[in-house]
């Protein structure tokens, strides 16, 4: 099991893995898989029921504008746009049960 050390120096943060020599050789042979870019999406932060979608495809939205409402544990949570943009697709329908990190709205 690798040891992961977080180093902070002059405001720069790095995570370093400490491996045994033979494990480091094997690790170097493994392909790197970059995580998908999810910055264009509004994601569900928790499991819940989608109560309202306040946008439609093609609509221009500004940062801080209401995009959707999720109900979880009898509380409504409003999701806002993180940046200005144009709605490309609405990926979830009102009344749909959502999982954590499920995309709700995609920006063009």
Coordinates of C-alpha atoms in Angstrom, one line a residue:
X1 CA 0.0 0.0 0.0
X2 CA 1.6 3.3 -1.0
X3 CA 2.2 6.1 1.5
X4 CA 0.7 9.4 0.3
X5 CA 2.2 12.6 1.8
X6 CA 0.7 16.1 1.3
X7 CA 3.4 18.8 1.2
X8 CA 2.6 22.5 1.4
X9 CA 5.5 24.9 0.6
X10 CA 5.2 28.6 -0.1
X11 CA 1.4 28.2 -0.8
X12 CA 2.0 25.4 -3.3
X13 CA 0.4 22.0 -2.4
X14 CA 1.7 18.7 -3.7
X15 CA 0.7 15.1 -3.0
X16 CA 3.6 12.7 -3.1
X17 CA 3.4 8.9 -3.2
X18 CA 6.2 6.9 -1.6
X19 CA 6.5 3.4 -3.1
X20 CA 8.9 0.5 -2.8
X21 CA 11.3 0.3 -5.8
X22 CA 9.6 -2.7 -7.4
X23 CA 6.2 -1.2 -7.0
X24 CA 7.4 2.1 -8.5
X25 CA 8.5 0.2 -11.6
X26 CA 5.1 -1.4 -12.0
X27 CA 3.4 1.9 -11.3
X28 CA 5.4 3.5 -14.1
X29 CA 4.0 0.9 -16.6
X30 CA 0.3 1.7 -15.7
X31 CA -1.5 4.0 -18.1
X32 CA -2.7 7.3 -16.8
X33 CA -6.5 7.8 -17.0
X34 CA -7.5 11.4 -16.6
X35 CA -10.9 12.0 -14.9
X36 CA -13.6 13.4 -17.2
X37 CA -14.1 17.2 -17.3
X38 CA -17.4 17.8 -15.5
X39 CA -17.1 21.6 -15.3
X40 CA -19.8 22.1 -17.9
X41 CA -22.4 20.3 -15.8
X42 CA -24.5 21.1 -12.8
X43 CA -24.3 17.9 -10.7
X44 CA -26.5 16.6 -7.9
X45 CA -24.5 17.2 -4.6
X46 CA -26.6 14.5 -2.8
X47 CA -29.2 11.8 -3.5
X48 CA -32.7 13.2 -3.6
X49 CA -35.7 14.0 -5.7
X50 CA -35.5 16.6 -8.5
X51 CA -38.4 19.0 -7.5
X52 CA -37.8 21.7 -10.1
X53 CA -35.6 22.5 -13.2
X54 CA -35.6 26.3 -13.6
X55 CA -33.9 26.4 -17.0
X56 CA -34.5 25.2 -20.6
X57 CA -32.1 24.4 -23.4
X58 CA -30.8 27.5 -25.1
X59 CA -31.5 29.8 -22.1
X60 CA -28.7 32.2 -21.1
X61 CA -27.9 32.0 -17.3
X62 CA -25.7 34.1 -15.2
X63 CA -23.5 33.0 -12.3
X64 CA -25.6 32.6 -9.2
X65 CA -28.9 32.1 -11.1
X66 CA -31.2 29.3 -9.9
X67 CA -30.9 26.2 -12.0
X68 CA -32.6 23.4 -10.1
X69 CA -34.1 22.4 -6.8
X70 CA -33.5 19.0 -5.1
X71 CA -35.4 17.7 -2.1
X72 CA -33.4 15.5 0.3
X73 CA -34.5 14.5 3.8
X74 CA -37.6 16.8 3.5
X75 CA -35.4 19.9 2.8
X76 CA -35.2 21.7 -0.5
X77 CA -31.7 22.5 -1.8
X78 CA -31.4 25.1 -4.5
X79 CA -28.6 24.6 -7.1
X80 CA -27.1 27.7 -8.7
X81 CA -25.1 28.2 -11.9
X82 CA -21.4 28.5 -11.0
X83 CA -20.6 30.7 -14.1
X84 CA -22.3 32.6 -16.9
X85 CA -23.3 30.3 -19.8
X86 CA -26.0 28.9 -22.1
X87 CA -27.9 25.8 -21.2
X88 CA -27.1 23.0 -23.7
X89 CA -29.2 20.1 -22.4
X90 CA -31.4 19.3 -19.4
X91 CA -30.4 15.8 -18.5
X92 CA -32.8 15.0 -15.7
X93 CA -36.6 15.4 -15.5
X94 CA -38.7 16.9 -12.7
X95 CA -39.7 14.1 -10.3
X96 CA -36.6 12.0 -11.1
X97 CA -34.6 10.4 -8.3
X98 CA -31.0 11.5 -8.4
X99 CA -27.8 10.0 -7.2
X100 CA -24.7 11.8 -6.0
X101 CA -22.8 13.5 -8.8
X102 CA -25.5 12.8 -11.4
X103 CA -25.5 15.5 -14.1
X104 CA -28.7 17.6 -14.2
X105 CA -27.9 20.3 -16.6
X106 CA -25.2 20.5 -19.3
X107 CA -23.9 23.9 -20.5
X108 CA -23.0 24.4 -24.1

